[in-house]
Short mmCIF file of C-alpha atoms and ligand atoms in Angstrom, two decimals:
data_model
loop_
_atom_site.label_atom_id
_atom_site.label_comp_id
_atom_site.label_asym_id
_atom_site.label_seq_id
_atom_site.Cartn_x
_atom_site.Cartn_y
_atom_site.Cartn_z
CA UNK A 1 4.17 -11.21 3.88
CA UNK A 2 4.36 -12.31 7.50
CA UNK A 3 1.27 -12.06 9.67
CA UNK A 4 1.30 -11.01 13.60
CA UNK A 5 -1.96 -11.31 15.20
CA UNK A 6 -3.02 -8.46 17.12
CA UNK A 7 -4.42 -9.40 20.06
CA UNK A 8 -3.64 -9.96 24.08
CA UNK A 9 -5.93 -12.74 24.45
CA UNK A 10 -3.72 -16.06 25.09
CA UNK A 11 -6.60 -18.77 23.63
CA UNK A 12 -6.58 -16.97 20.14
CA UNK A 13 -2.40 -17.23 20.01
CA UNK A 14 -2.67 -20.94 21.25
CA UNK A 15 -5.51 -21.31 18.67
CA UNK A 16 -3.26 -19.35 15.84
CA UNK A 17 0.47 -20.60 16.75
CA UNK A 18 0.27 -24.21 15.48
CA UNK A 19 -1.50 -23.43 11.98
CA UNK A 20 2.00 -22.37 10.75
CA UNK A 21 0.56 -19.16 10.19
CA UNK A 22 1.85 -17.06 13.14
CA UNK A 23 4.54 -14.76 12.48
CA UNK A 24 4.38 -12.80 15.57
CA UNK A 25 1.84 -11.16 18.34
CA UNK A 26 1.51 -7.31 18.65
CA UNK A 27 0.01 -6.01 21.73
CA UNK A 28 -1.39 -2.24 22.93
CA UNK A 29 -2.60 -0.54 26.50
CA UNK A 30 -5.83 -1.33 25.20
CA UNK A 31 -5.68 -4.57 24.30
CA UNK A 32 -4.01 -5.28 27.77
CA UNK A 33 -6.86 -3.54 29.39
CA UNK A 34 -9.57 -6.09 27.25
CA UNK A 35 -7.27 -8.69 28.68
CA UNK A 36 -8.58 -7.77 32.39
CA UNK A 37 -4.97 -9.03 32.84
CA UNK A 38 -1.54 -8.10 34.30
CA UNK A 39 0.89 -6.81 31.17
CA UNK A 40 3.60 -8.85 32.23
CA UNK A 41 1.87 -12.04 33.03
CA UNK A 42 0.34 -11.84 29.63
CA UNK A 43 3.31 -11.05 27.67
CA UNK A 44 5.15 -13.94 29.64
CA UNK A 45 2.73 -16.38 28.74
CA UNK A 46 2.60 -15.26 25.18
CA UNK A 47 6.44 -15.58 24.87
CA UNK A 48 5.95 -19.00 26.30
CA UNK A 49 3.71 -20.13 23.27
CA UNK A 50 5.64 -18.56 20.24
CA UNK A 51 8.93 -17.58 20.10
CA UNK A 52 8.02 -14.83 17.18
CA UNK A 53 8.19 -11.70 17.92
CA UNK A 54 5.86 -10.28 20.69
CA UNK A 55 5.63 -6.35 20.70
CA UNK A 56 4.83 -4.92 24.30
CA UNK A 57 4.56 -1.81 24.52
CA UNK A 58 5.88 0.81 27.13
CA UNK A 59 3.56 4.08 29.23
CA UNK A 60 5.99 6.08 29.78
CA UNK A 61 6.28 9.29 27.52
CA UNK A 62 9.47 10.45 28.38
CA UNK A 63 12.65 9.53 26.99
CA UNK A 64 14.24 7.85 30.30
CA UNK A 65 10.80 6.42 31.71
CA UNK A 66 10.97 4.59 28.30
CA UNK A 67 14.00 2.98 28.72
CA UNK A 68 14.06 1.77 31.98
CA UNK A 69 10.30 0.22 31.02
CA UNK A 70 12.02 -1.37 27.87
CA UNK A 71 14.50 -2.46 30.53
CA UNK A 72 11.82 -4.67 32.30
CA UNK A 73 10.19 -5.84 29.37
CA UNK A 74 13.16 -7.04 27.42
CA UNK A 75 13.94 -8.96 30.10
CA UNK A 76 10.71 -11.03 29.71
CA UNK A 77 12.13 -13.14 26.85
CA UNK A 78 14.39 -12.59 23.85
CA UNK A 79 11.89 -12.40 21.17
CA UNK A 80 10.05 -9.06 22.83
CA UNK A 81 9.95 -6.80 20.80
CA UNK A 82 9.40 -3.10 22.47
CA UNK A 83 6.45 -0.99 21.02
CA UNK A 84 7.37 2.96 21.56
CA UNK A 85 5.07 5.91 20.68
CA UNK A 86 5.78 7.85 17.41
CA UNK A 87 7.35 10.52 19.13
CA UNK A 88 10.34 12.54 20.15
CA UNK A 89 10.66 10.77 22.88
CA UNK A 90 9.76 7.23 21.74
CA UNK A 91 11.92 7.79 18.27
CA UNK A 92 15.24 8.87 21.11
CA UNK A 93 14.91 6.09 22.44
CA UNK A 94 14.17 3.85 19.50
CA UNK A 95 18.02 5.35 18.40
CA UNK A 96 19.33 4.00 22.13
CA UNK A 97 17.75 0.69 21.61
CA UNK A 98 18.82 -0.13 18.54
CA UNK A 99 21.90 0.80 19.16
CA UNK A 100 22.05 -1.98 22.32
CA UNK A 101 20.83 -4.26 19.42
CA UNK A 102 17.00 -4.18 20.77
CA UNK A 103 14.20 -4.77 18.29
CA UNK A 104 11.74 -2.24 18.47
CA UNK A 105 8.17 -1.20 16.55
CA UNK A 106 7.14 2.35 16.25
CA UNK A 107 3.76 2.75 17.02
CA UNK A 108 1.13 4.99 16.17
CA UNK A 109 2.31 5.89 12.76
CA UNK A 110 0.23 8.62 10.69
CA UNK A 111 2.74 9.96 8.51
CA UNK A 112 5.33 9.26 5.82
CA UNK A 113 6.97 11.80 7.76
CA UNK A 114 6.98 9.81 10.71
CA UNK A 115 7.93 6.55 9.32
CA UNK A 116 11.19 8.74 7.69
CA UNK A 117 12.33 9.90 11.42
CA UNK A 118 11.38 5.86 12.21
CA UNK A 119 13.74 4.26 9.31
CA UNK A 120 16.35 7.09 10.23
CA UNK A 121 16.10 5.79 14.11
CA UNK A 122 16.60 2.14 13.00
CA UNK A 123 13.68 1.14 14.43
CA UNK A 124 13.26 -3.33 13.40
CA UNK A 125 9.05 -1.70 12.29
CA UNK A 126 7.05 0.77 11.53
CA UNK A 127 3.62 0.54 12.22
CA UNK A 128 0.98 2.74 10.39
CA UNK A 129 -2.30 2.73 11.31
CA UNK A 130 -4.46 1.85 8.54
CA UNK A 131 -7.82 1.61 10.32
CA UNK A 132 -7.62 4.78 12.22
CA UNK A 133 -7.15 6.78 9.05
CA UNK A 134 -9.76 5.48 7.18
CA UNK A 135 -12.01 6.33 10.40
CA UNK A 136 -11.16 9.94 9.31
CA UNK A 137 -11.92 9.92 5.80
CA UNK A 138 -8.23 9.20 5.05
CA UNK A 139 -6.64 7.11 2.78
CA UNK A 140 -4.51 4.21 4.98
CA UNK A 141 -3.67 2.26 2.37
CA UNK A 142 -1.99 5.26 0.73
CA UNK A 143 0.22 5.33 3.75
CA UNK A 144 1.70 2.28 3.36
CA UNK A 145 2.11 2.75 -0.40
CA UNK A 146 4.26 5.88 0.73
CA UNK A 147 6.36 4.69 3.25
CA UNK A 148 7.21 1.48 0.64
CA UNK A 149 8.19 4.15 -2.15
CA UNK A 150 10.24 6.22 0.43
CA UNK A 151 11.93 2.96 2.41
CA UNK A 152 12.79 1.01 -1.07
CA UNK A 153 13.96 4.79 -2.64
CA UNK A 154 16.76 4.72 0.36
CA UNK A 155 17.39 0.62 0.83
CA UNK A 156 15.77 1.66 4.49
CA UNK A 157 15.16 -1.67 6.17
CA UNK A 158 12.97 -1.33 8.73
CA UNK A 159 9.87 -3.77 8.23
CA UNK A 160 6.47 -2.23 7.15
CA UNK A 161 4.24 -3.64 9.51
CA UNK A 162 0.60 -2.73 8.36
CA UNK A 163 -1.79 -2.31 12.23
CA UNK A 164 -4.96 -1.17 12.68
CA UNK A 165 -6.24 -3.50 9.97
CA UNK A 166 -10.69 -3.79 10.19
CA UNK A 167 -11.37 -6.12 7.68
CA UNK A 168 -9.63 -8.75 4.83
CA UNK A 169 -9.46 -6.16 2.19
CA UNK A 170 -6.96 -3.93 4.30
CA UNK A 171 -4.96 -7.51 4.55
CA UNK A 172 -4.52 -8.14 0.55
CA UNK A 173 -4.00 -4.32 -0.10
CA UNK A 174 -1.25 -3.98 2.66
CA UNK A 175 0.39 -7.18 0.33
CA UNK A 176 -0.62 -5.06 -2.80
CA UNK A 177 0.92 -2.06 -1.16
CA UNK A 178 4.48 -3.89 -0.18
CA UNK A 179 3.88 -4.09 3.27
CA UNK A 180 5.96 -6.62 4.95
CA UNK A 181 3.89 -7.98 7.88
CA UNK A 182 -0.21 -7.19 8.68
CA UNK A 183 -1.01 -7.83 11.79
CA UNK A 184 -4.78 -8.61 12.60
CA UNK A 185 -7.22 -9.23 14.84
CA UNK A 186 -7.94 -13.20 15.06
CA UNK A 187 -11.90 -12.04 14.03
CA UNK A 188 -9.95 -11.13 10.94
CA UNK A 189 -7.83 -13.73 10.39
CA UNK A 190 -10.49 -16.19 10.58
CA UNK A 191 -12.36 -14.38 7.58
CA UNK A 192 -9.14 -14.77 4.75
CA UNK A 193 -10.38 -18.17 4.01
CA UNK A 194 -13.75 -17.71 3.77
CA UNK A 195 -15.49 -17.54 0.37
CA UNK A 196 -18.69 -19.38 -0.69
CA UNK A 197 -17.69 -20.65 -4.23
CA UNK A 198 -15.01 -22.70 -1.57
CA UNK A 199 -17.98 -23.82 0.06
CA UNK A 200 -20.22 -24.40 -2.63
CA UNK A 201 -17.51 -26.24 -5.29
CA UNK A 202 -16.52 -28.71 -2.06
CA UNK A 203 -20.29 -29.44 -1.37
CA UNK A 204 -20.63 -31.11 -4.97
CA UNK A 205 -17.36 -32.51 -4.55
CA UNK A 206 -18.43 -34.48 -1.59
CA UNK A 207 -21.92 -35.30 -2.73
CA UNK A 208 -20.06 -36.26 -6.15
CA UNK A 209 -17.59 -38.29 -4.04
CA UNK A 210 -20.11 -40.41 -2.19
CA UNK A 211 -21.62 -41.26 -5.11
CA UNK A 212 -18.71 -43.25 -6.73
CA UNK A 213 -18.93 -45.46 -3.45
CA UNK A 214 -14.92 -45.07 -2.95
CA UNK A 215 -12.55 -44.79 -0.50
CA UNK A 216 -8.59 -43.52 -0.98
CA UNK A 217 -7.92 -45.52 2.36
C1 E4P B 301 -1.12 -2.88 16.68
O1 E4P B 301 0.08 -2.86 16.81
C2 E4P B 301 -1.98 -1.71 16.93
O2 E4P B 301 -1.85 -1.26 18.24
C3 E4P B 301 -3.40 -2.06 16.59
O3 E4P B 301 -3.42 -2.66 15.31
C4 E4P B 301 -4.35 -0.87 16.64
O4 E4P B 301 -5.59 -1.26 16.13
P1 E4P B 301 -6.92 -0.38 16.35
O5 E4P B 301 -6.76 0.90 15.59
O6 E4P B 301 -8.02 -1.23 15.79
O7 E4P B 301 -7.04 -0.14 17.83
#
């Protein structure tokens, strides 16, 4: 399973990118807006640190606006990767982009419905929103299950790419679920490697250790 963080903040990708756990960088509007910063400053700094894939995601909602937006944005670096909306418009234009050989990620992603018309566009991911459905008293995780039965029933292969993820339990279901990438907050990320019998076990190992009066070196 790869793992994208999900964040527009450039220290937490510099912090991420050398642990040899960075798989790629998803950005939103919102994120962007957090930043305080310009999109395209951002995006060209991030594609300066990693040269995973960095989804940046158009504003325009119609079909053309889209395009000529993905034209700017591609242009940024070859491993940008361009986030469109879930929709008519954004799922046209996924079809056009993939076409010119353009990765794209389909965002916004409620419904195994949706990530159908997504595989069927050739779109490079899908990205359902597991957060935002729980929020509602949904099931998110039985999203991605779905879209893994439906993809792997038709050899689809656009990537799985589990968003919206809240806490380290949505990361080991999405890889319980098939999903092919998570991609999490750094807040997140910095919990999967936390647990206190860790803690605990090394504390006696280094109060054992000192004991012995050793040294490997
Ligand atoms: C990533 O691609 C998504 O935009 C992001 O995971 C959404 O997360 P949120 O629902 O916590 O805003």
């Amino acid at each position: 399973m790869k793992f994208f963080i999900d964040t527009a903040e450039i220290a937490e990708i510099e912090k991420w990118a050398p642990t040899g756990f960075l798989d790629g960088v998803t950005t939103n509007p919102s994120l962007i807006k957090k930043s305080g910063r310009d999109m395209i400053e951002v995006i060209t700094q991030i594609c300066e640190i990693t040269n995973t894939p960095v989804s940046a995601e158009v504003a325009a909602l119609d079909y053309g606006g889209m395009l000529k937006e993905a034209e700017v944005l591609k242009k940024i670096a070859p491993n940008v990767c361009i986030k469109l909306p879930t929709t008519m418009a954004g799922l046209h234009a996924c079809s056009t982009l993939t076409k010119q050989g353009v990765n794209t990620n389909l965002t916004l992603c409620f419904s195994a419905n949706q990530a159908l018309l997504v595989a069927k566009a050739g779109a490079t991911y899908v990205s359902p929103f597991i957060g935002r459905l729980d929020d509602i008293n949904l099931d998110g995780m039985q999203l991605i299950e779905d879209i893994r039965t439906i993809y792997d029933n038709y050899g689809f292969e656009t990537q799985i790419l589990a968003a919206s993820i809240r806490t380290p339990n949505h990361v080991s279901d999405a890889a319980l679920a098939g999903a092919d990438v998570a991609t999490i907050p750094a807040s997140t990320l910095e919990k999967l490697v936390h647990h206190p019998l860790t803690d605990k076990g090394l504390e006696g190992f280094v109060k054992d250790w000192a004991s012995t009066g050793q040294s490997i070196l």
